[in-house]
Amino acid sequence: MDGMSGKLYDIAGLRQQIGVFADRRDAGRILAAMLQDWKGVPAVVLGIPSGGIPVAVEVAGALNLPLDAAVVSKILLPWNTESGFGAVGFDGTVWINEEVVSYYDLDDAAIHRQTEEALAKVQRRVRLFRDDRPWPDLQQQTVILVDDGIAAGSTLRVAVQAVRNIGGRQIVVAVPTAHLESLAPILEKVDALYCANIREGPQFAVAAAYRHWDDVDEVEAVRMLGLFLENSHEKGGEQ
């Protein structure tokens, strides 16, 4: 594992490689091995639903850390179900990519409509993934934010800001794969960033890092998180 720019850590042998992870859980185990310095320290893992949850389950389990969900959503372009022009966070944080807005000449009405749709989605998913669980005291522990990869980076950027807004002081981001250019704006806002597989070039897809890739639906992600929380509660009761 190499350190780059003082707080960016990757695996040199995985740079520019594709198909390096069997699936998300395999990626989580590789990330957990990179994060061994955080084992046993006061920390909490926050997975970004839905795809980040299976990765985060492996990280939290291997490091023996508590796990919860940090819900964020892209603000989608009106004609696209994948590409966005910003993101919203679980605390109501909104970030708009003005370059994308300008490029597509989006008017205020479209921006407002799409942002409201994203906020409604986040509110629904917060109820689904977190219910009424109180947030832990994030000022007293490190927050490890986990997702399944970074393409443009808008959702991670908003997740970091939202965690800051609810008291997070030390934030570590951990992702299996990312485009190098997307890491710079996130690095400015976190204490450390771990990414096993960093790639460059005009063509990039998070899915290309995985030999098996499919969408993780909400029901499955909620089930994974609930099972982890249930097992953690049972272990705590045995101690």
Coordinates of N, CA and C in Angstrom, one line a residue:
M1 N 0.8 -1.2 0.0 CA 0.0 0.0 0.0 C 0.9 1.2 0.0
D2 N 0.5 2.2 -0.8 CA 1.3 3.4 -1.0 C 0.5 4.6 -0.5
G3 N 1.2 5.6 0.1 CA 0.6 6.9 0.4 C 0.9 7.9 -0.7
M4 N -0.1 8.6 -1.1 CA 0.1 9.6 -2.1 C -0.5 10.9 -1.6
S5 N 0.2 12.0 -1.8 CA -0.2 13.3 -1.3 C -0.4 13.3 0.2
G6 N 0.3 12.4 0.9 CA 0.2 12.5 2.3 C -1.0 11.8 3.0
K7 N -2.1 11.8 2.3 CA -3.3 11.2 3.0 C -4.2 10.4 2.0
L8 N -3.6 10.1 0.8 CA -4.3 9.2 -0.2 C -3.5 7.9 -0.2
Y9 N -4.2 6.8 0.0 CA -3.6 5.5 0.1 C -4.2 4.5 -1.0
D10 N -3.4 3.9 -1.8 CA -3.9 2.9 -2.7 C -3.0 1.7 -2.7
I11 N -3.3 0.7 -3.6 CA -2.5 -0.5 -3.8 C -1.8 -0.3 -5.2
A12 N -0.5 -0.1 -5.2 CA 0.2 0.2 -6.4 C -0.1 -0.9 -7.5
G13 N -0.1 -2.1 -7.1 CA -0.3 -3.2 -8.1 C -1.6 -3.3 -8.7
L14 N -2.6 -2.5 -8.2 CA -4.0 -2.5 -8.7 C -4.3 -1.3 -9.6
R15 N -3.3 -0.4 -9.7 CA -3.5 0.8 -10.5 C -3.8 0.5 -11.9
Q16 N -4.8 1.1 -12.5 CA -5.2 1.0 -13.9 C -5.7 -0.4 -14.3
Q17 N -6.0 -1.2 -13.3 CA -6.5 -2.6 -13.5 C -8.0 -2.6 -13.5
I18 N -8.6 -3.6 -14.3 CA -10.0 -3.8 -14.2 C -10.3 -5.2 -13.8
G19 N -11.5 -5.5 -13.3 CA -11.8 -6.8 -12.9 C -11.0 -7.3 -11.7
V20 N -10.7 -6.4 -10.8 CA -9.8 -6.8 -9.7 C -10.6 -7.3 -8.5
F21 N -11.9 -7.1 -8.4 CA -12.7 -7.6 -7.2 C -13.7 -8.6 -7.7
A22 N -13.9 -9.7 -7.0 CA -14.9 -10.7 -7.4 C -16.3 -10.1 -7.3
D23 N -16.5 -9.3 -6.2 CA -17.8 -8.7 -6.0 C -17.6 -7.6 -4.9
R24 N -18.7 -7.0 -4.5 CA -18.6 -5.9 -3.5 C -18.1 -6.4 -2.2
R25 N -18.4 -7.6 -1.8 CA -18.0 -8.1 -0.5 C -16.5 -8.4 -0.5
D26 N -16.0 -9.0 -1.6 CA -14.6 -9.2 -1.8 C -13.9 -7.8 -1.8
A27 N -14.4 -6.8 -2.4 CA -13.8 -5.5 -2.3 C -13.8 -5.0 -0.9
G28 N -14.8 -5.2 -0.1 CA -14.8 -4.8 1.3 C -13.7 -5.5 2.1
R29 N -13.5 -6.7 1.8 CA -12.4 -7.4 2.6 C -11.0 -6.8 2.2
I30 N -10.8 -6.5 1.0 CA -9.6 -5.9 0.6 C -9.4 -4.5 1.2
L31 N -10.5 -3.7 1.2 CA -10.4 -2.4 1.9 C -10.2 -2.6 3.4
A32 N -10.8 -3.6 4.0 CA -10.6 -3.8 5.4 C -9.1 -4.1 5.7
A33 N -8.5 -4.8 4.9 CA -7.0 -5.1 5.1 C -6.2 -3.8 5.0
M34 N -6.6 -2.9 4.1 CA -5.9 -1.6 4.0 C -6.2 -0.7 5.3
L35 N -7.3 -1.0 6.0 CA -7.7 -0.1 7.1 C -7.4 -0.6 8.4
Q36 N -6.4 -1.6 8.5 CA -6.1 -2.2 9.8 C -5.7 -1.2 10.9
D37 N -5.1 -0.1 10.5 CA -4.7 0.9 11.5 C -5.9 1.4 12.3
W38 N -7.1 1.3 11.7 CA -8.3 1.8 12.4 C -9.0 0.8 13.3
K39 N -8.4 -0.4 13.3 CA -9.0 -1.5 14.1 C -8.8 -1.2 15.6
G40 N -9.9 -1.2 16.4 CA -9.7 -1.1 17.8 C -9.7 0.4 18.3
V41 N -9.8 1.3 17.3 CA -9.8 2.7 17.7 C -11.3 3.2 17.8
P42 N -11.6 4.3 18.5 CA -13.0 4.7 18.5 C -13.4 5.2 17.1
A43 N -14.2 4.5 16.4 CA -14.6 4.8 15.0 C -16.0 4.2 14.7
V44 N -16.6 4.7 13.7 CA -17.9 4.1 13.2 C -17.8 4.1 11.7
V45 N -18.3 3.0 11.1 CA -18.4 2.9 9.6 C -19.8 3.3 9.2
L46 N -19.8 4.2 8.2 CA -21.1 4.6 7.6 C -21.1 4.2 6.1
G47 N -21.9 3.3 5.7 CA -22.0 2.8 4.3 C -23.0 3.7 3.6
I48 N -22.7 3.9 2.3 CA -23.7 4.7 1.5 C -24.5 3.8 0.7
P49 N -25.9 3.8 1.0 CA -26.8 2.9 0.2 C -26.9 3.3 -1.2
S50 N -27.2 2.3 -2.1 CA -27.4 0.9 -1.6 C -26.1 0.1 -1.8
G51 N -25.3 0.4 -2.9 CA -24.2 -0.3 -3.3 C -23.0 -0.3 -2.2
G52 N -23.0 0.7 -1.4 CA -21.9 0.8 -0.4 C -22.1 -0.1 0.8
I53 N -23.4 -0.6 1.0 CA -23.7 -1.3 2.2 C -22.9 -2.7 2.3
P54 N -23.0 -3.5 1.2 CA -22.2 -4.8 1.3 C -20.7 -4.6 1.5
V55 N -20.2 -3.5 0.9 CA -18.7 -3.2 1.1 C -18.5 -2.8 2.6
A56 N -19.4 -2.0 3.1 CA -19.3 -1.5 4.5 C -19.5 -2.6 5.5
V57 N -20.3 -3.5 5.2 CA -20.5 -4.7 6.1 C -19.2 -5.4 6.3
E58 N -18.5 -5.7 5.3 CA -17.2 -6.4 5.4 C -16.2 -5.5 6.1
V59 N -16.1 -4.2 5.9 CA -15.2 -3.4 6.5 C -15.5 -3.3 8.0
A60 N -16.7 -3.1 8.4 CA -17.1 -3.0 9.8 C -16.9 -4.3 10.5
G61 N -17.2 -5.4 9.9 CA -17.1 -6.7 10.5 C -15.6 -7.0 10.8
A62 N -14.8 -6.8 9.8 CA -13.3 -7.1 9.9 C -12.7 -6.2 11.0
L63 N -13.1 -5.0 11.1 CA -12.5 -4.0 12.0 C -13.2 -4.0 13.4
N64 N -14.2 -4.8 13.5 CA -15.0 -4.9 14.7 C -15.5 -3.5 15.1
L65 N -16.1 -2.8 14.2 CA -16.6 -1.4 14.4 C -18.1 -1.4 14.2
P66 N -18.8 -0.5 14.8 CA -20.2 -0.3 14.5 C -20.5 0.2 13.1
L67 N -21.7 -0.1 12.6 CA -22.1 0.3 11.2 C -23.4 1.0 11.2
D68 N -23.5 1.9 10.3 CA -24.8 2.6 10.1 C -24.8 3.1 8.6
A69 N -25.8 3.8 8.2 CA -26.0 4.2 6.8 C -25.9 5.7 6.7
A70 N -25.3 6.2 5.7 CA -25.2 7.6 5.4 C -25.9 7.8 4.0
V71 N -27.2 8.2 4.1 CA -28.0 8.3 2.9 C -27.8 9.5 2.1
V72 N -27.4 9.4 0.8 CA -27.3 10.5 -0.1 C -27.9 10.1 -1.5
S73 N -28.1 11.1 -2.3 CA -28.6 10.8 -3.6 C -28.2 11.8 -4.7
K74 N -27.9 11.3 -5.9 CA -27.7 12.3 -7.0 C -28.9 13.1 -7.3
I75 N -28.7 14.3 -7.8 CA -29.8 15.1 -8.4 C -29.7 14.8 -9.9
L76 N -30.6 14.1 -10.3 CA -30.5 13.5 -11.7 C -30.9 14.6 -12.8
L77 N -30.3 14.5 -13.9 CA -30.7 15.3 -15.1 C -32.1 14.8 -15.4
P78 N -33.0 15.7 -15.9 CA -34.4 15.4 -16.2 C -34.6 14.3 -17.1
W79 N -33.7 14.0 -18.0 CA -33.9 13.0 -19.1 C -33.0 11.8 -18.9
N80 N -32.4 11.7 -17.7 CA -31.4 10.6 -17.4 C -31.6 10.0 -16.1
T81 N -31.5 8.7 -16.0 CA -31.7 8.0 -14.7 C -30.4 7.6 -14.0
E82 N -29.3 8.0 -14.6 CA -28.0 7.7 -14.1 C -27.1 9.0 -13.8
S83 N -27.1 9.9 -14.8 CA -26.2 11.0 -14.7 C -26.9 12.2 -13.9
G84 N -26.1 12.9 -13.1 CA -26.7 14.0 -12.3 C -25.9 15.3 -12.4
F85 N -26.4 16.3 -11.8 CA -25.8 17.6 -11.7 C -25.6 18.1 -10.3
G86 N -25.5 17.1 -9.4 CA -25.3 17.5 -8.0 C -25.8 16.3 -7.1
A87 N -25.9 16.6 -5.8 CA -26.3 15.6 -4.9 C -26.9 16.2 -3.6
V88 N -27.7 15.5 -2.9 CA -28.3 15.9 -1.6 C -27.9 14.9 -0.5
G89 N -27.8 15.3 0.7 CA -27.5 14.5 1.8 C -28.6 14.3 2.8
F90 N -28.3 13.3 3.7 CA -29.4 13.0 4.7 C -29.8 14.1 5.6
D91 N -28.9 15.1 5.8 CA -29.2 16.3 6.6 C -29.8 17.4 5.8
G92 N -30.1 17.2 4.5 CA -30.6 18.3 3.7 C -29.5 19.1 2.9
T93 N -28.3 18.7 3.1 CA -27.2 19.4 2.4 C -27.4 19.2 0.9
V94 N -27.3 20.3 0.1 CA -27.5 20.3 -1.3 C -26.2 20.8 -2.0
W95 N -25.7 20.1 -3.0 CA -24.5 20.6 -3.8 C -24.9 20.5 -5.2
I96 N -24.7 21.6 -5.9 CA -25.0 21.7 -7.3 C -23.7 21.9 -8.1
N97 N -23.5 21.1 -9.1 CA -22.4 21.2 -10.0 C -22.7 22.3 -11.1
E98 N -22.2 23.5 -10.9 CA -22.6 24.6 -11.8 C -22.1 24.4 -13.2
E99 N -21.0 23.7 -13.3 CA -20.4 23.4 -14.7 C -21.4 22.6 -15.5
V100 N -22.0 21.6 -14.9 CA -22.9 20.7 -15.6 C -24.2 21.5 -15.9
V101 N -24.7 22.3 -14.9 CA -25.9 23.1 -15.1 C -25.7 24.0 -16.3
S102 N -24.5 24.7 -16.4 CA -24.2 25.6 -17.5 C -24.1 24.8 -18.8
Y103 N -23.5 23.7 -18.8 CA -23.3 22.9 -20.0 C -24.6 22.5 -20.6
Y104 N -25.6 22.1 -19.8 CA -26.9 21.6 -20.3 C -27.9 22.8 -20.3
D105 N -27.5 23.9 -19.9 CA -28.4 25.1 -19.8 C -29.7 24.8 -19.1
L106 N -29.5 24.2 -17.9 CA -30.7 23.9 -17.1 C -31.3 25.2 -16.5
D107 N -32.6 25.3 -16.6 CA -33.2 26.5 -16.0 C -33.6 26.3 -14.5
D108 N -33.9 27.3 -13.8 CA -34.2 27.3 -12.4 C -35.3 26.3 -12.0
A109 N -36.3 26.3 -12.9 CA -37.4 25.4 -12.6 C -37.0 23.9 -12.6
A110 N -36.2 23.5 -13.6 CA -35.7 22.2 -13.7 C -34.8 21.8 -12.5
I111 N -33.9 22.8 -12.2 CA -33.0 22.5 -11.0 C -33.9 22.3 -9.8
H112 N -34.9 23.2 -9.5 CA -35.7 23.1 -8.3 C -36.5 21.7 -8.3
R113 N -37.1 21.4 -9.5 CA -37.9 20.2 -9.5 C -37.0 18.9 -9.3
Q114 N -35.9 18.8 -9.9 CA -35.0 17.7 -9.7 C -34.4 17.6 -8.3
T115 N -34.1 18.8 -7.8 CA -33.6 18.8 -6.4 C -34.6 18.3 -5.4
E116 N -35.9 18.8 -5.6 CA -36.9 18.3 -4.7 C -37.2 16.8 -4.8
E117 N -37.1 16.3 -6.0 CA -37.2 14.8 -6.2 C -36.1 14.1 -5.4
A118 N -34.9 14.6 -5.5 CA -33.8 14.0 -4.8 C -34.0 14.1 -3.3
L119 N -34.4 15.2 -2.8 CA -34.6 15.4 -1.4 C -35.7 14.4 -0.9
A120 N -36.8 14.3 -1.6 CA -37.8 13.3 -1.2 C -37.3 11.9 -1.2
K121 N -36.5 11.5 -2.2 CA -35.9 10.2 -2.2 C -35.0 10.0 -1.0
V122 N -34.2 11.0 -0.6 CA -33.3 10.8 0.6 C -34.2 10.7 1.8
Q123 N -35.2 11.5 2.0 CA -36.0 11.4 3.2 C -36.7 10.1 3.3
R124 N -37.1 9.5 2.2 CA -37.7 8.2 2.2 C -36.7 7.1 2.6
R125 N -35.5 7.2 2.1 CA -34.5 6.2 2.3 C -33.9 6.4 3.7
V126 N -33.9 7.6 4.3 CA -33.4 7.7 5.7 C -34.4 7.0 6.6
R127 N -35.7 7.1 6.3 CA -36.7 6.3 7.2 C -36.5 4.8 7.0
L128 N -36.2 4.4 5.7 CA -36.0 3.0 5.4 C -34.7 2.4 6.1
F129 N -33.6 3.1 6.0 CA -32.3 2.6 6.4 C -32.0 2.9 7.9
R130 N -32.5 4.0 8.4 CA -32.1 4.4 9.7 C -33.3 4.5 10.7
D131 N -34.5 4.5 10.3 CA -35.7 4.6 11.1 C -35.5 5.7 12.1
D132 N -35.6 5.4 13.4 CA -35.4 6.5 14.4 C -34.1 6.3 15.2
R133 N -33.2 5.6 14.7 CA -31.9 5.4 15.5 C -31.2 6.7 15.7
P134 N -30.8 7.1 16.9 CA -30.0 8.3 17.1 C -28.6 8.2 16.5
W135 N -28.1 9.3 16.1 CA -26.7 9.3 15.6 C -25.7 9.1 16.8
P136 N -24.7 8.4 16.7 CA -23.6 8.3 17.7 C -23.0 9.7 17.8
D137 N -22.2 9.9 18.9 CA -21.5 11.1 19.1 C -20.3 11.1 18.2
L138 N -20.4 11.7 17.0 CA -19.3 11.7 16.0 C -18.1 12.5 16.4
Q139 N -18.3 13.4 17.3 CA -17.1 14.3 17.7 C -16.1 13.5 18.4
Q140 N -16.4 12.3 19.0 CA -15.5 11.6 19.8 C -14.9 10.4 19.1
Q141 N -15.2 10.2 17.8 CA -14.7 9.1 17.1 C -14.5 9.4 15.6
T142 N -13.7 8.6 15.0 CA -13.5 8.7 13.5 C -14.7 8.1 12.8
V143 N -15.1 8.8 11.7 CA -16.1 8.3 10.8 C -15.4 7.8 9.5
I144 N -15.7 6.5 9.2 CA -15.2 5.9 8.0 C -16.3 5.7 7.0
L145 N -16.3 6.6 6.0 CA -17.4 6.6 5.0 C -17.0 5.6 3.9
V146 N -17.9 4.7 3.6 CA -17.6 3.6 2.6 C -18.7 3.6 1.5
D147 N -18.2 3.5 0.3 CA -19.1 3.3 -0.9 C -18.4 2.3 -1.8
D148 N -19.1 1.9 -2.9 CA -18.6 0.9 -3.8 C -17.7 1.4 -4.9
G149 N -17.5 2.8 -4.9 CA -16.7 3.4 -5.9 C -17.0 4.8 -6.1
I150 N -16.1 5.6 -6.8 CA -16.3 7.0 -7.0 C -16.1 7.2 -8.5
A151 N -17.1 7.7 -9.2 CA -17.0 8.2 -10.6 C -16.8 9.7 -10.6
A152 N -17.9 10.4 -10.6 CA -17.8 11.9 -10.5 C -17.5 12.4 -9.1
G153 N -18.0 11.7 -8.1 CA -17.7 12.0 -6.7 C -18.7 13.0 -6.0
S154 N -19.8 13.3 -6.7 CA -20.8 14.2 -6.1 C -21.4 13.7 -4.8
T155 N -21.8 12.4 -4.8 CA -22.5 11.9 -3.6 C -21.5 11.8 -2.5
L156 N -20.3 11.4 -2.7 CA -19.3 11.3 -1.6 C -19.0 12.7 -1.1
R157 N -18.9 13.7 -1.9 CA -18.7 15.1 -1.5 C -19.8 15.5 -0.5
V158 N -21.0 15.2 -0.9 CA -22.1 15.6 -0.1 C -22.2 14.8 1.2
A159 N -21.9 13.5 1.1 CA -21.8 12.7 2.3 C -20.8 13.2 3.4
V160 N -19.7 13.6 2.9 CA -18.6 14.2 3.8 C -19.2 15.5 4.5
Q161 N -19.8 16.4 3.7 CA -20.3 17.6 4.3 C -21.4 17.3 5.3
A162 N -22.3 16.4 4.9 CA -23.4 16.0 5.8 C -22.9 15.5 7.2
V163 N -21.8 14.6 7.1 CA -21.2 14.1 8.3 C -20.6 15.2 9.1
R164 N -19.9 16.2 8.5 CA -19.4 17.3 9.2 C -20.5 18.1 9.9
N165 N -21.6 18.3 9.2 CA -22.7 19.1 9.7 C -23.3 18.5 11.0
I166 N -23.2 17.1 11.1 CA -23.8 16.5 12.4 C -22.7 16.2 13.4
G167 N -21.6 16.8 13.2 CA -20.5 16.8 14.3 C -19.3 16.0 14.0
G168 N -19.2 15.4 12.8 CA -18.0 14.6 12.5 C -16.8 15.4 12.4
R169 N -15.8 15.1 13.1 CA -14.5 15.8 13.2 C -13.4 15.2 12.4
Q170 N -13.3 13.9 12.5 CA -12.2 13.2 11.7 C -13.0 12.2 10.7
I171 N -12.8 12.5 9.4 CA -13.5 11.7 8.4 C -12.5 11.0 7.5
V172 N -12.7 9.7 7.4 CA -11.9 8.8 6.5 C -12.8 8.3 5.4
V173 N -12.4 8.4 4.1 CA -13.2 7.8 3.1 C -12.5 6.5 2.6
A174 N -13.3 5.5 2.4 CA -12.7 4.2 1.9 C -13.6 3.7 0.8
V175 N -13.0 3.5 -0.4 CA -13.7 3.0 -1.6 C -12.8 2.0 -2.3
P176 N -13.4 1.0 -2.9 CA -12.6 0.0 -3.7 C -12.0 0.6 -4.9
T177 N -12.7 1.5 -5.6 CA -12.2 2.0 -6.9 C -12.6 3.4 -7.1
A178 N -11.8 4.2 -7.9 CA -12.2 5.6 -8.2 C -11.4 6.0 -9.4
H179 N -11.9 7.1 -10.1 CA -11.1 7.8 -11.1 C -10.3 8.8 -10.3
L180 N -9.0 8.9 -10.7 CA -8.1 9.8 -10.0 C -8.5 11.2 -9.9
E181 N -9.1 11.7 -11.0 CA -9.5 13.1 -11.0 C -10.6 13.4 -10.1
S182 N -11.4 12.4 -9.7 CA -12.6 12.6 -8.8 C -12.1 12.7 -7.4
L183 N -10.9 12.3 -7.1 CA -10.4 12.2 -5.7 C -10.0 13.5 -5.1
A184 N -9.4 14.4 -6.0 CA -8.9 15.7 -5.5 C -9.8 16.5 -4.7
P185 N -11.1 16.8 -5.1 CA -11.9 17.6 -4.3 C -12.4 17.0 -3.0
I186 N -12.4 15.7 -3.0 CA -12.7 14.9 -1.8 C -11.6 15.0 -0.8
L187 N -10.4 14.8 -1.3 CA -9.2 14.8 -0.5 C -9.1 16.1 0.3
E188 N -9.5 17.2 -0.3 CA -9.4 18.5 0.4 C -10.2 18.5 1.7
K189 N -11.2 17.7 1.8 CA -12.2 17.8 2.8 C -12.2 16.6 3.8
V190 N -11.2 15.7 3.7 CA -11.2 14.5 4.6 C -9.8 14.4 5.2
D191 N -9.7 13.6 6.2 CA -8.4 13.4 6.9 C -7.5 12.3 6.2
A192 N -8.2 11.3 5.5 CA -7.5 10.3 4.8 C -8.5 9.6 3.8
L193 N -7.9 9.1 2.7 CA -8.7 8.5 1.7 C -8.0 7.2 1.2
Y194 N -8.7 6.1 1.4 CA -8.2 4.8 1.0 C -9.0 4.3 -0.3
C195 N -8.2 4.0 -1.3 CA -8.8 3.5 -2.5 C -7.9 2.4 -3.1
A196 N -8.4 1.2 -3.1 CA -7.5 0.1 -3.6 C -7.1 0.2 -5.0
N197 N -8.1 0.6 -5.9 CA -7.9 0.6 -7.4 C -8.1 1.9 -8.0
I198 N -7.1 2.7 -8.2 CA -7.2 4.0 -8.8 C -6.9 3.9 -10.3
R199 N -7.8 4.5 -11.1 CA -7.6 4.5 -12.6 C -7.7 5.9 -13.1
E200 N -7.1 6.1 -14.3 CA -7.2 7.3 -15.1 C -7.7 7.0 -16.5
G201 N -7.9 8.1 -17.2 CA -8.3 7.9 -18.6 C -9.7 8.4 -18.9
P202 N -10.0 8.6 -20.2 CA -11.3 9.2 -20.5 C -12.5 8.2 -20.3
Q203 N -12.3 6.9 -20.3 CA -13.3 5.9 -20.1 C -13.2 5.4 -18.7
F204 N -14.3 5.5 -17.9 CA -14.2 5.0 -16.5 C -15.6 4.6 -16.1
A205 N -15.7 3.4 -15.5 CA -16.9 2.9 -14.9 C -16.6 2.2 -13.6
V206 N -17.3 2.5 -12.6 CA -17.1 1.8 -11.3 C -17.2 0.3 -11.5
A207 N -18.2 -0.1 -12.3 CA -18.5 -1.6 -12.5 C -17.3 -2.3 -13.1
A208 N -16.4 -1.6 -13.8 CA -15.3 -2.3 -14.5 C -14.3 -2.9 -13.5
A209 N -14.3 -2.4 -12.3 CA -13.4 -2.9 -11.3 C -13.9 -4.3 -10.7
Y210 N -15.1 -4.7 -11.1 CA -15.7 -5.9 -10.5 C -15.9 -7.0 -11.5
R211 N -15.6 -8.2 -11.2 CA -15.9 -9.3 -12.1 C -17.4 -9.7 -12.1
H212 N -18.0 -9.5 -11.0 CA -19.5 -9.7 -10.9 C -20.1 -8.4 -10.3
W213 N -21.0 -7.8 -11.1 CA -21.6 -6.5 -10.8 C -23.1 -6.5 -11.1
D214 N -23.9 -6.2 -10.1 CA -25.3 -6.0 -10.3 C -25.7 -4.9 -9.3
D215 N -26.9 -4.3 -9.6 CA -27.4 -3.3 -8.7 C -27.8 -4.0 -7.4
V216 N -27.6 -3.3 -6.3 CA -28.1 -3.8 -5.0 C -29.4 -3.0 -4.7
D217 N -30.5 -3.8 -4.6 CA -31.7 -3.1 -4.4 C -31.9 -2.7 -2.9
E218 N -32.8 -1.8 -2.6 CA -33.0 -1.3 -1.3 C -33.3 -2.4 -0.3
V219 N -34.2 -3.3 -0.7 CA -34.6 -4.4 0.2 C -33.4 -5.2 0.7
E220 N -32.5 -5.6 -0.2 CA -31.4 -6.4 0.1 C -30.4 -5.6 1.0
A221 N -30.2 -4.3 0.7 CA -29.3 -3.5 1.4 C -29.8 -3.3 2.9
V222 N -31.1 -3.0 3.0 CA -31.7 -2.9 4.4 C -31.5 -4.2 5.1
R223 N -31.7 -5.3 4.4 CA -31.6 -6.7 5.1 C -30.2 -6.9 5.6
M224 N -29.2 -6.5 4.8 CA -27.8 -6.7 5.2 C -27.5 -5.8 6.4
L225 N -27.9 -4.6 6.3 CA -27.6 -3.7 7.5 C -28.3 -4.2 8.7
G226 N -29.6 -4.6 8.6 CA -30.3 -5.0 9.7 C -29.7 -6.3 10.4
L227 N -29.2 -7.2 9.5 CA -28.6 -8.4 10.0 C -27.3 -8.1 10.8
F228 N -26.5 -7.2 10.2 CA -25.3 -6.8 10.9 C -25.6 -6.1 12.3
L229 N -26.6 -5.3 12.3 CA -27.0 -4.6 13.6 C -27.5 -5.6 14.6
E230 N -28.3 -6.6 14.1 CA -28.8 -7.6 15.0 C -27.7 -8.5 15.6
N231 N -26.8 -8.9 14.7 CA -25.6 -9.7 15.2 C -24.7 -8.9 16.2
S232 N -24.5 -7.6 15.9 CA -23.7 -6.8 16.8 C -24.4 -6.6 18.1
H233 N -25.7 -6.5 18.1 CA -26.5 -6.4 19.4 C -26.3 -7.7 20.2
E234 N -26.4 -8.8 19.5 CA -26.3 -10.1 20.2 C -24.9 -10.3 20.8
K235 N -23.9 -9.9 20.0 CA -22.5 -10.0 20.5 C -22.3 -9.1 21.8
G236 N -22.9 -7.9 21.7 CA -22.8 -7.0 22.8 C -23.4 -7.5 24.0
G237 N -24.6 -8.2 23.8 CA -25.3 -8.8 25.0 C -24.6 -9.9 25.6
E238 N -23.7 -10.6 24.9 CA -23.0 -11.7 25.4 C -21.8 -11.3 26.2
Q239 N -21.3 -10.0 26.0 CA -20.1 -9.6 26.7 C -20.4 -9.2 28.1

